[in-house]
Amino acid sequence: MNLESNYLIIEMAQESYTHEGTLELESGEKLKGFELTYTTQGHLTTAKDNVVWVIHALTGDANVQDWWGGLVGEDKFYDPSKHFIICANLLGSCYGSTNPLSTNPGSGNPYYYDFPSLTTRDLAKSLEALRIHLGITKIHTLIGGSLGGQVALEWAYLLGEQVKNTIILASNAKASPWIIGFNESQRMAIEADSTWGELHSEAGQKGLEAARAIAMISYRHPQDFAMKQSDQEEKLDNFRISSYLRYQGQKLAKRFNAYTYWVLSKAMDSHDIGRGRGGTEKVLSEIKSKILAIGVDRDLLFLKEESQFIVQFAKKGSYREIQSTLGHDAFLIEYEQLQYILSSFYLESNSEN
Ligand SMILES: CC(=O)SCCNC(=O)CCNC(=O)[C@H](O)C(C)(C)COP(=O)(O)OP(=O)(O)OC[C@H]1O[C@@H](n2cnc3c(N)ncnc32)[C@H](O)[C@@H]1OP(=O)(O)O
Ligand SMILES: N[C@@H](CCO)C(=O)O
């Protein structure tokens, strides 16, 4: 794609990047080539200073407007008439990038259970390969929530001066035992599915439904369920929340697979920006970009204190908070607050320059 073109691209373009070389993974395993599907919107200025790179969460994809439409799009906060917006489907994810159902060049069959384990550092490394391929030398804003925030923080460390603003929503610098515990219980649900271990794309799908139901409890706050899922009539069984969680499980299983869920939830567990680099505090203090960490007051999964911890050690860090009964998922839904927080951050940031 020609990033220098003066032709104004407002429409979203979806492309695929093929990395021919071997990706050396943190585990010591190697991925012999990989593909990343990515989208771009808007056009790069001559000064190449308007790149907004968005990183999706666990089950998101490269079509950022589909899942963050209140923030990205025409006349929205990140507007393609001003910004050059890039979003790539994460390595391991099933929305067009190399994942466990892709063909293993070693065997000619899908990887299935032989797909290598990935860390957030590996995910950042694969995005770095795409950045180099696109010739992007400066990222104005790198932004992501949850798993996307973890990958963004990792990448911000690697990028050094090449990123100006890093915005981390409902995320952390190191996976907590609480998060790993939730993910482990979800993987146990997948393992308990008798089809898990079979060699086909549908293996573990019922387990995935249960995994999503468990996850939904961690993505929302009890107040949200009390408001939306309380039964009006007196009941002994068939509660509204039960139907909600079952529905959410089925909804995910229709668009996702258990293999990718396994790989990306493991990547989330692996997250520790300090590993092998002298510790979390040291690494946070070495990140060159400004960091805005946005916590959610009632996030029960990624606690707001974990966001506050990031800015406590970052050299140029600030913290803002979303107030929401939604809990963790608020970063995907509370657009008004997000716009206010982002506007005030850029205003403050620009006045310092
Ligand atoms: C191809 C793709 O989809 S790409 C990937 C899209 N997803 C992502 O990018 C990940 C990020 N997004 C998300 O996680 C989610 O979309 C969120 C958090 C933003 C919103 O979640 P939602 O499920 O839409 O919201 P919510 O929790 O309010 O649930 C609403 C759904 O539950 C249903 N529902 C609500 N209560 C009940 C109940 N008691 N029983 C059964 N169903 C119920 C609603 O009818 C609605 O169904 P619908 O999604 O078919 O319209
Ligand atoms: N609701 C998000 C996960 C929480 O970050 C998703 O499905 O990707």
Short mmCIF file of C-alpha atoms and ligand atoms in Angstrom, two decimals:
data_model
loop_
_atom_site.label_atom_id
_atom_site.label_comp_id
_atom_site.label_asym_id
_atom_site.label_seq_id
_atom_site.Cartn_x
_atom_site.Cartn_y
_atom_site.Cartn_z
CA MET A 1 0.00 0.00 0.00
CA ASN A 2 1.20 3.54 -0.79
CA LEU A 3 1.23 5.46 2.48
CA GLU A 4 2.58 8.60 0.81
CA SER A 5 -0.36 8.92 -1.57
CA ASN A 6 -2.09 12.29 -1.50
CA TYR A 7 -5.31 10.57 -2.38
CA LEU A 8 -7.50 10.96 0.69
CA ILE A 9 -8.52 7.53 1.92
CA ILE A 10 -11.42 7.87 4.31
CA GLU A 11 -12.87 4.46 3.54
CA MET A 12 -11.43 1.66 5.58
CA ALA A 13 -9.03 -0.63 3.73
CA GLN A 14 -8.35 -4.17 4.90
CA GLU A 15 -5.02 -5.70 3.96
CA SER A 16 -2.88 -8.64 4.90
CA TYR A 17 0.81 -8.53 5.77
CA THR A 18 2.90 -11.65 5.22
CA HIS A 19 6.08 -11.93 7.24
CA GLU A 20 8.40 -14.29 5.42
CA GLY A 21 11.07 -14.61 8.09
CA THR A 22 11.02 -16.66 11.27
CA LEU A 23 9.59 -15.09 14.42
CA GLU A 24 11.69 -16.11 17.40
CA LEU A 25 9.31 -16.43 20.31
CA GLU A 26 10.01 -15.81 23.98
CA SER A 27 9.35 -19.49 24.72
CA GLY A 28 12.27 -20.43 22.44
CA GLU A 29 9.82 -21.77 19.85
CA LYS A 30 9.84 -20.41 16.31
CA LEU A 31 7.01 -19.38 14.02
CA LYS A 32 8.09 -19.89 10.41
CA GLY A 33 6.40 -16.91 8.83
CA PHE A 34 3.08 -15.37 9.80
CA GLU A 35 0.27 -13.21 8.50
CA LEU A 36 -1.42 -10.23 10.13
CA THR A 37 -4.68 -8.82 8.82
CA TYR A 38 -4.91 -5.09 9.39
CA THR A 39 -7.10 -2.14 8.53
CA THR A 40 -6.22 1.46 7.80
CA GLN A 41 -8.43 4.53 7.66
CA GLY A 42 -7.53 8.08 6.72
CA HIS A 43 -4.23 9.11 5.25
CA LEU A 44 -0.75 9.71 6.51
CA THR A 45 0.35 13.34 6.56
CA THR A 46 3.59 14.31 4.83
CA ALA A 47 5.11 14.80 8.29
CA LYS A 48 3.92 11.24 9.13
CA ASP A 49 2.75 12.54 12.48
CA ASN A 50 -0.89 11.48 12.66
CA VAL A 51 -0.74 7.72 13.22
CA VAL A 52 -3.20 6.31 15.76
CA TRP A 53 -2.52 2.61 16.28
CA VAL A 54 -5.30 0.74 18.04
CA ILE A 55 -4.84 -2.69 19.63
CA HIS A 56 -7.92 -4.82 20.26
CA ALA A 57 -8.80 -6.89 23.34
CA LEU A 58 -9.16 -10.68 23.68
CA THR A 59 -11.95 -11.32 21.18
CA GLY A 60 -11.72 -8.19 19.03
CA ASP A 61 -10.57 -7.84 15.45
CA ALA A 62 -8.98 -5.34 13.06
CA ASN A 63 -12.30 -3.66 12.22
CA VAL A 64 -12.02 -1.15 15.00
CA GLN A 65 -15.17 0.71 13.99
CA ASP A 66 -17.23 -2.43 14.63
CA TRP A 67 -16.26 -2.63 18.30
CA TRP A 68 -15.20 0.98 19.12
CA GLY A 69 -17.58 2.83 16.82
CA GLY A 70 -18.30 5.53 19.40
CA LEU A 71 -14.67 6.57 19.39
CA VAL A 72 -13.31 5.78 15.92
CA GLY A 73 -14.85 6.85 12.61
CA GLU A 74 -16.10 9.85 10.70
CA ASP A 75 -16.85 12.77 13.09
CA LYS A 76 -15.73 10.65 16.05
CA PHE A 77 -12.84 11.37 18.40
CA TYR A 78 -10.37 9.51 16.22
CA ASP A 79 -11.53 10.73 12.83
CA PRO A 80 -10.01 9.37 9.60
CA SER A 81 -10.17 12.85 8.08
CA LYS A 82 -7.47 13.83 10.61
CA HIS A 83 -5.85 10.64 11.81
CA PHE A 84 -4.30 7.69 10.05
CA ILE A 85 -5.85 4.86 12.05
CA ILE A 86 -4.33 1.38 11.99
CA CYS A 87 -5.59 -1.72 13.73
CA ALA A 88 -4.14 -5.19 13.22
CA ASN A 89 -5.72 -8.46 14.23
CA LEU A 90 -3.37 -9.90 16.85
CA LEU A 91 -1.17 -12.86 16.00
CA GLY A 92 -2.96 -16.03 17.21
CA SER A 93 -6.41 -14.49 16.70
CA CYS A 94 -8.95 -16.05 14.37
CA TYR A 95 -9.93 -12.90 12.45
CA GLY A 96 -7.48 -13.23 9.58
CA SER A 97 -4.08 -13.47 11.27
CA THR A 98 -2.03 -16.64 11.68
CA ASN A 99 -3.71 -18.73 14.37
CA PRO A 100 -4.01 -22.36 15.50
CA LEU A 101 -6.38 -23.17 12.61
CA SER A 102 -3.89 -21.86 10.02
CA THR A 103 -1.78 -24.31 8.04
CA ASN A 104 1.40 -25.40 9.77
CA PRO A 105 4.07 -25.20 7.02
CA GLY A 106 5.90 -28.07 8.73
CA SER A 107 3.02 -30.55 8.35
CA GLY A 108 0.70 -29.07 5.75
CA ASN A 109 -2.18 -29.46 8.26
CA PRO A 110 -3.67 -26.95 10.70
CA TYR A 111 -1.53 -26.32 13.77
CA TYR A 112 -4.36 -27.09 16.22
CA TYR A 113 -2.64 -27.96 19.53
CA ASP A 114 0.88 -27.55 18.03
CA PHE A 115 0.50 -23.79 17.71
CA PRO A 116 3.37 -22.22 19.67
CA SER A 117 2.65 -20.37 22.90
CA LEU A 118 2.70 -16.61 22.54
CA THR A 119 3.45 -13.88 25.07
CA THR A 120 2.38 -10.25 24.98
CA ARG A 121 6.00 -9.52 24.04
CA ASP A 122 5.71 -11.81 21.00
CA LEU A 123 2.48 -10.07 20.00
CA ALA A 124 4.22 -6.69 20.25
CA LYS A 125 7.14 -8.04 18.20
CA SER A 126 4.79 -9.12 15.41
CA LEU A 127 3.20 -5.64 15.34
CA GLU A 128 6.68 -4.14 15.18
CA ALA A 129 7.35 -6.21 12.04
CA LEU A 130 4.18 -4.77 10.49
CA ARG A 131 5.18 -1.22 11.48
CA ILE A 132 8.56 -1.62 9.78
CA HIS A 133 6.88 -3.10 6.69
CA LEU A 134 4.53 -0.08 6.48
CA GLY A 135 7.39 2.39 6.91
CA ILE A 136 5.73 4.06 9.89
CA THR A 137 8.45 5.89 11.78
CA LYS A 138 6.35 7.75 14.34
CA ILE A 139 3.22 6.72 16.18
CA HIS A 140 1.28 9.69 17.54
CA THR A 141 -0.96 7.53 19.73
CA LEU A 142 -0.78 3.88 20.62
CA ILE A 143 -3.99 2.84 22.34
CA GLY A 144 -5.43 -0.42 23.64
CA GLY A 145 -7.55 -1.89 26.39
CA SER A 146 -7.27 -5.04 28.48
CA LEU A 147 -5.08 -7.53 26.51
CA GLY A 148 -4.68 -4.75 23.94
CA GLY A 149 -3.37 -2.47 26.69
CA GLN A 150 -0.87 -5.09 27.81
CA VAL A 151 0.46 -5.45 24.26
CA ALA A 152 0.51 -1.65 23.84
CA LEU A 153 2.61 -1.23 26.99
CA GLU A 154 5.07 -3.91 25.85
CA TRP A 155 5.33 -2.29 22.43
CA ALA A 156 5.69 1.21 23.87
CA TYR A 157 8.79 -0.01 25.70
CA LEU A 158 10.24 -1.43 22.47
CA LEU A 159 9.30 1.65 20.42
CA GLY A 160 11.10 4.15 22.66
CA GLU A 161 10.95 7.67 21.17
CA GLN A 162 8.96 6.44 18.15
CA VAL A 163 5.69 6.66 20.06
CA LYS A 164 4.47 9.96 21.53
CA ASN A 165 1.40 8.96 23.55
CA THR A 166 0.58 5.53 24.91
CA ILE A 167 -2.96 5.10 26.20
CA ILE A 168 -3.66 2.03 28.28
CA LEU A 169 -7.26 1.27 29.27
CA ALA A 170 -8.36 -1.15 31.99
CA SER A 171 -5.06 -2.98 31.83
CA ASN A 172 -1.81 -3.56 33.71
CA ALA A 173 1.96 -3.96 33.63
CA LYS A 174 1.93 -7.55 34.85
CA ALA A 175 -0.83 -10.17 34.92
CA SER A 176 -2.12 -10.61 38.47
CA PRO A 177 -2.77 -14.03 40.04
CA TRP A 178 -6.46 -13.03 40.01
CA ILE A 179 -6.48 -12.60 36.22
CA ILE A 180 -4.44 -15.76 35.63
CA GLY A 181 -6.86 -17.61 37.94
CA PHE A 182 -9.87 -16.48 35.92
CA ASN A 183 -8.16 -17.48 32.69
CA GLU A 184 -7.11 -20.85 34.10
CA SER A 185 -10.69 -21.64 35.17
CA GLN A 186 -11.85 -20.75 31.65
CA ARG A 187 -9.26 -23.06 30.10
CA MET A 188 -10.38 -25.80 32.53
CA ALA A 189 -13.89 -25.37 31.11
CA ILE A 190 -12.47 -25.88 27.59
CA GLU A 191 -10.48 -28.94 28.75
CA ALA A 192 -13.63 -30.42 30.31
CA ASP A 193 -15.27 -30.48 26.87
CA SER A 194 -14.91 -34.11 25.67
CA THR A 195 -14.18 -32.91 22.12
CA TRP A 196 -11.09 -30.97 23.23
CA GLY A 197 -8.11 -32.96 21.99
CA GLU A 198 -9.83 -33.90 18.72
CA LEU A 199 -8.32 -32.57 15.51
CA HIS A 200 -10.99 -30.33 13.99
CA SER A 201 -11.98 -26.69 14.11
CA GLU A 202 -15.04 -27.22 16.36
CA ALA A 203 -13.13 -28.94 19.19
CA GLY A 204 -13.85 -27.42 22.60
CA GLN A 205 -16.74 -25.21 21.44
CA LYS A 206 -19.10 -26.13 24.32
CA GLY A 207 -16.20 -25.55 26.70
CA LEU A 208 -15.67 -22.17 25.06
CA GLU A 209 -19.29 -21.26 25.82
CA ALA A 210 -18.70 -22.03 29.51
CA ALA A 211 -15.41 -20.12 29.40
CA ARG A 212 -17.15 -17.00 28.05
CA ALA A 213 -19.85 -17.29 30.73
CA ILE A 214 -17.16 -17.35 33.44
CA ALA A 215 -15.37 -14.45 31.75
CA MET A 216 -18.55 -12.34 31.58
CA ILE A 217 -18.76 -12.46 35.38
CA SER A 218 -15.32 -10.90 35.53
CA TYR A 219 -16.11 -8.32 32.79
CA ARG A 220 -19.12 -6.85 34.60
CA HIS A 221 -19.86 -5.52 38.08
CA PRO A 222 -22.58 -7.02 40.33
CA GLN A 223 -24.45 -3.69 40.10
CA ASP A 224 -24.75 -4.07 36.32
CA PHE A 225 -26.26 -7.53 36.65
CA ALA A 226 -28.53 -6.34 39.49
CA MET A 227 -29.84 -3.54 37.25
CA LYS A 228 -30.22 -5.53 34.03
CA GLN A 229 -30.60 -9.19 34.96
CA SER A 230 -32.78 -9.23 38.10
CA ASP A 231 -35.96 -11.29 37.81
CA GLN A 232 -39.17 -9.36 38.32
CA GLU A 233 -41.23 -12.38 39.32
CA GLU A 234 -40.52 -14.87 42.15
CA LYS A 235 -38.73 -17.92 40.76
CA LEU A 236 -37.13 -21.25 41.65
CA ASP A 237 -35.17 -21.71 38.43
CA ASN A 238 -34.54 -20.34 34.93
CA PHE A 239 -33.17 -17.06 36.16
CA ARG A 240 -32.60 -14.19 33.80
CA ILE A 241 -28.85 -14.04 34.48
CA SER A 242 -28.56 -17.76 33.65
CA SER A 243 -30.10 -17.17 30.26
CA TYR A 244 -27.85 -14.10 29.74
CA LEU A 245 -24.64 -16.02 30.48
CA ARG A 246 -25.69 -18.96 28.32
CA TYR A 247 -26.55 -16.57 25.50
CA GLN A 248 -23.21 -14.77 25.79
CA GLY A 249 -21.41 -18.16 25.68
CA GLN A 250 -23.26 -19.18 22.52
CA LYS A 251 -22.75 -15.77 20.95
CA LEU A 252 -18.97 -16.01 21.34
CA ALA A 253 -18.77 -19.66 20.25
CA LYS A 254 -20.47 -18.68 16.96
CA ARG A 255 -17.71 -16.23 16.08
CA PHE A 256 -14.60 -17.57 17.85
CA ASN A 257 -12.78 -20.83 18.50
CA ALA A 258 -11.41 -22.53 21.59
CA TYR A 259 -7.85 -22.76 20.21
CA THR A 260 -7.47 -19.01 19.80
CA TYR A 261 -9.12 -18.44 23.18
CA TRP A 262 -6.55 -20.77 24.72
CA VAL A 263 -3.55 -19.12 23.02
CA LEU A 264 -4.58 -15.50 23.68
CA SER A 265 -5.67 -16.10 27.28
CA LYS A 266 -2.25 -17.69 27.87
CA ALA A 267 -0.61 -14.65 26.29
CA MET A 268 -2.54 -12.46 28.75
CA ASP A 269 -1.23 -14.60 31.64
CA SER A 270 2.34 -14.24 30.39
CA HIS A 271 2.24 -10.47 30.54
CA ASP A 272 5.08 -9.00 32.62
CA ILE A 273 6.90 -6.05 31.12
CA GLY A 274 9.66 -6.39 33.72
CA ARG A 275 10.54 -10.03 33.03
CA GLY A 276 14.24 -10.39 32.31
CA ARG A 277 14.66 -6.60 32.21
CA GLY A 278 15.28 -5.79 35.85
CA GLY A 279 11.71 -5.55 37.10
CA THR A 280 8.40 -3.83 36.41
CA GLU A 281 9.15 -0.50 38.11
CA LYS A 282 12.46 -0.11 36.25
CA VAL A 283 10.91 -0.86 32.85
CA LEU A 284 7.97 1.49 33.46
CA SER A 285 10.41 4.27 34.31
CA GLU A 286 12.29 3.62 31.04
CA ILE A 287 9.26 4.04 28.75
CA LYS A 288 9.89 7.19 26.74
CA SER A 289 6.36 8.13 25.64
CA LYS A 290 3.71 9.88 27.68
CA ILE A 291 1.45 7.31 29.26
CA LEU A 292 -2.20 7.83 30.04
CA ALA A 293 -3.59 4.96 32.10
CA ILE A 294 -7.36 4.84 32.29
CA GLY A 295 -8.87 2.70 35.02
CA VAL A 296 -12.50 1.80 35.66
CA ASP A 297 -13.61 2.44 39.23
CA ARG A 298 -15.58 -0.82 39.43
CA ASP A 299 -13.37 -3.04 37.27
CA LEU A 300 -13.20 -6.35 39.14
CA LEU A 301 -10.72 -7.94 36.72
CA PHE A 302 -8.02 -5.38 35.98
CA LEU A 303 -8.21 -3.36 39.18
CA LYS A 304 -7.91 0.42 38.90
CA GLU A 305 -4.92 0.20 41.27
CA GLU A 306 -3.09 -1.70 38.52
CA SER A 307 -3.59 1.25 36.17
CA GLN A 308 -2.49 3.65 38.92
CA PHE A 309 0.63 1.51 39.44
CA ILE A 310 1.68 2.10 35.81
CA VAL A 311 1.70 5.88 36.15
CA GLN A 312 3.30 5.78 39.58
CA PHE A 313 6.53 4.63 37.95
CA ALA A 314 6.23 6.03 34.43
CA LYS A 315 8.32 9.20 33.90
CA LYS A 316 5.52 10.96 32.01
CA GLY A 317 2.40 9.27 33.31
CA SER A 318 -1.10 10.43 34.15
CA TYR A 319 -4.14 8.57 35.41
CA ARG A 320 -7.85 9.11 34.67
CA GLU A 321 -10.84 7.09 35.71
CA ILE A 322 -14.09 5.94 34.13
CA GLN A 323 -16.93 5.73 36.65
CA SER A 324 -19.18 2.89 35.63
CA THR A 325 -21.37 0.15 37.01
CA LEU A 326 -20.45 -1.84 33.89
CA GLY A 327 -17.09 -2.86 35.35
CA HIS A 328 -14.21 -3.95 33.12
CA ASP A 329 -16.15 -3.80 29.81
CA ALA A 330 -16.79 -0.06 30.44
CA PHE A 331 -13.70 0.73 28.32
CA LEU A 332 -15.61 -0.64 25.31
CA ILE A 333 -18.89 1.13 26.05
CA GLU A 334 -18.58 4.39 28.06
CA TYR A 335 -17.89 6.65 25.07
CA GLU A 336 -18.87 9.98 26.61
CA GLN A 337 -16.48 9.59 29.49
CA LEU A 338 -13.77 8.29 27.18
CA GLN A 339 -14.08 11.32 24.91
CA TYR A 340 -13.89 13.67 27.86
CA ILE A 341 -10.85 11.91 29.31
CA LEU A 342 -9.03 11.81 25.96
CA SER A 343 -9.81 15.46 25.16
CA SER A 344 -8.45 16.64 28.51
CA PHE A 345 -5.38 14.44 28.15
CA TYR A 346 -4.46 15.82 24.71
CA LEU A 347 -5.22 19.39 25.81
CA GLU A 348 -2.88 19.03 28.78
CA SER A 349 -0.32 17.16 26.68
CA ASN A 350 -0.30 19.81 23.91
CA SER A 351 0.03 22.67 26.40
CA GLU A 352 3.19 21.03 27.79
CA ASN A 353 4.85 20.84 24.33
C1 LIG B 1 -17.33 -10.37 14.20
C2 LIG B 1 -17.33 -9.70 15.51
O1 LIG B 1 -18.29 -9.71 16.26
S1 LIG B 1 -15.95 -8.91 15.93
C3 LIG B 1 -15.73 -8.84 17.56
C4 LIG B 1 -16.69 -7.98 18.33
N1 LIG B 1 -16.31 -8.00 19.70
C5 LIG B 1 -15.23 -7.37 20.13
O2 LIG B 1 -14.54 -6.68 19.44
C6 LIG B 1 -14.92 -7.52 21.53
C7 LIG B 1 -15.32 -6.33 22.29
N2 LIG B 1 -16.76 -6.24 22.44
C8 LIG B 1 -17.42 -6.87 23.45
O3 LIG B 1 -16.84 -7.55 24.26
C9 LIG B 1 -18.90 -6.69 23.51
O4 LIG B 1 -19.40 -6.50 22.22
C10 LIG B 1 -19.32 -5.48 24.42
C11 LIG B 1 -18.77 -5.69 25.80
C12 LIG B 1 -18.82 -4.18 23.85
C13 LIG B 1 -20.85 -5.42 24.44
O5 LIG B 1 -21.37 -6.67 24.79
P1 LIG B 1 -22.87 -7.07 24.42
O6 LIG B 1 -22.99 -8.54 24.48
O7 LIG B 1 -23.26 -6.46 23.11
O8 LIG B 1 -23.76 -6.33 25.48
P2 LIG B 1 -24.66 -6.83 26.66
O9 LIG B 1 -23.88 -7.42 27.75
O10 LIG B 1 -25.53 -5.69 26.99
O11 LIG B 1 -25.56 -8.02 26.04
C14 LIG B 1 -26.51 -7.75 25.07
C15 LIG B 1 -26.93 -9.04 24.41
O12 LIG B 1 -27.37 -9.99 25.40
C16 LIG B 1 -28.77 -10.29 25.16
N3 LIG B 1 -29.39 -10.46 26.46
C17 LIG B 1 -29.51 -9.54 27.44
N4 LIG B 1 -30.12 -10.11 28.52
C18 LIG B 1 -30.36 -11.39 28.20
C19 LIG B 1 -30.94 -12.48 28.90
N5 LIG B 1 -31.37 -12.34 30.15
N6 LIG B 1 -31.04 -13.66 28.27
C20 LIG B 1 -30.58 -13.82 27.01
N7 LIG B 1 -30.00 -12.83 26.29
C21 LIG B 1 -29.90 -11.63 26.89
C22 LIG B 1 -29.31 -9.09 24.39
O13 LIG B 1 -30.48 -9.43 23.68
C23 LIG B 1 -28.14 -8.77 23.49
O14 LIG B 1 -28.11 -9.69 22.44
P3 LIG B 1 -27.42 -9.31 21.01
O15 LIG B 1 -25.96 -9.11 21.28
O16 LIG B 1 -27.67 -10.50 20.14
O17 LIG B 1 -28.08 -8.06 20.53
N1 LIG B 2 -15.00 -7.98 26.30
C1 LIG B 2 -13.65 -8.07 25.82
C2 LIG B 2 -12.72 -8.73 26.79
C3 LIG B 2 -12.41 -7.90 27.94
O1 LIG B 2 -11.31 -7.10 27.73
C4 LIG B 2 -13.54 -8.94 24.61
O2 LIG B 2 -14.43 -9.76 24.38
O3 LIG B 2 -12.54 -8.81 23.93
#
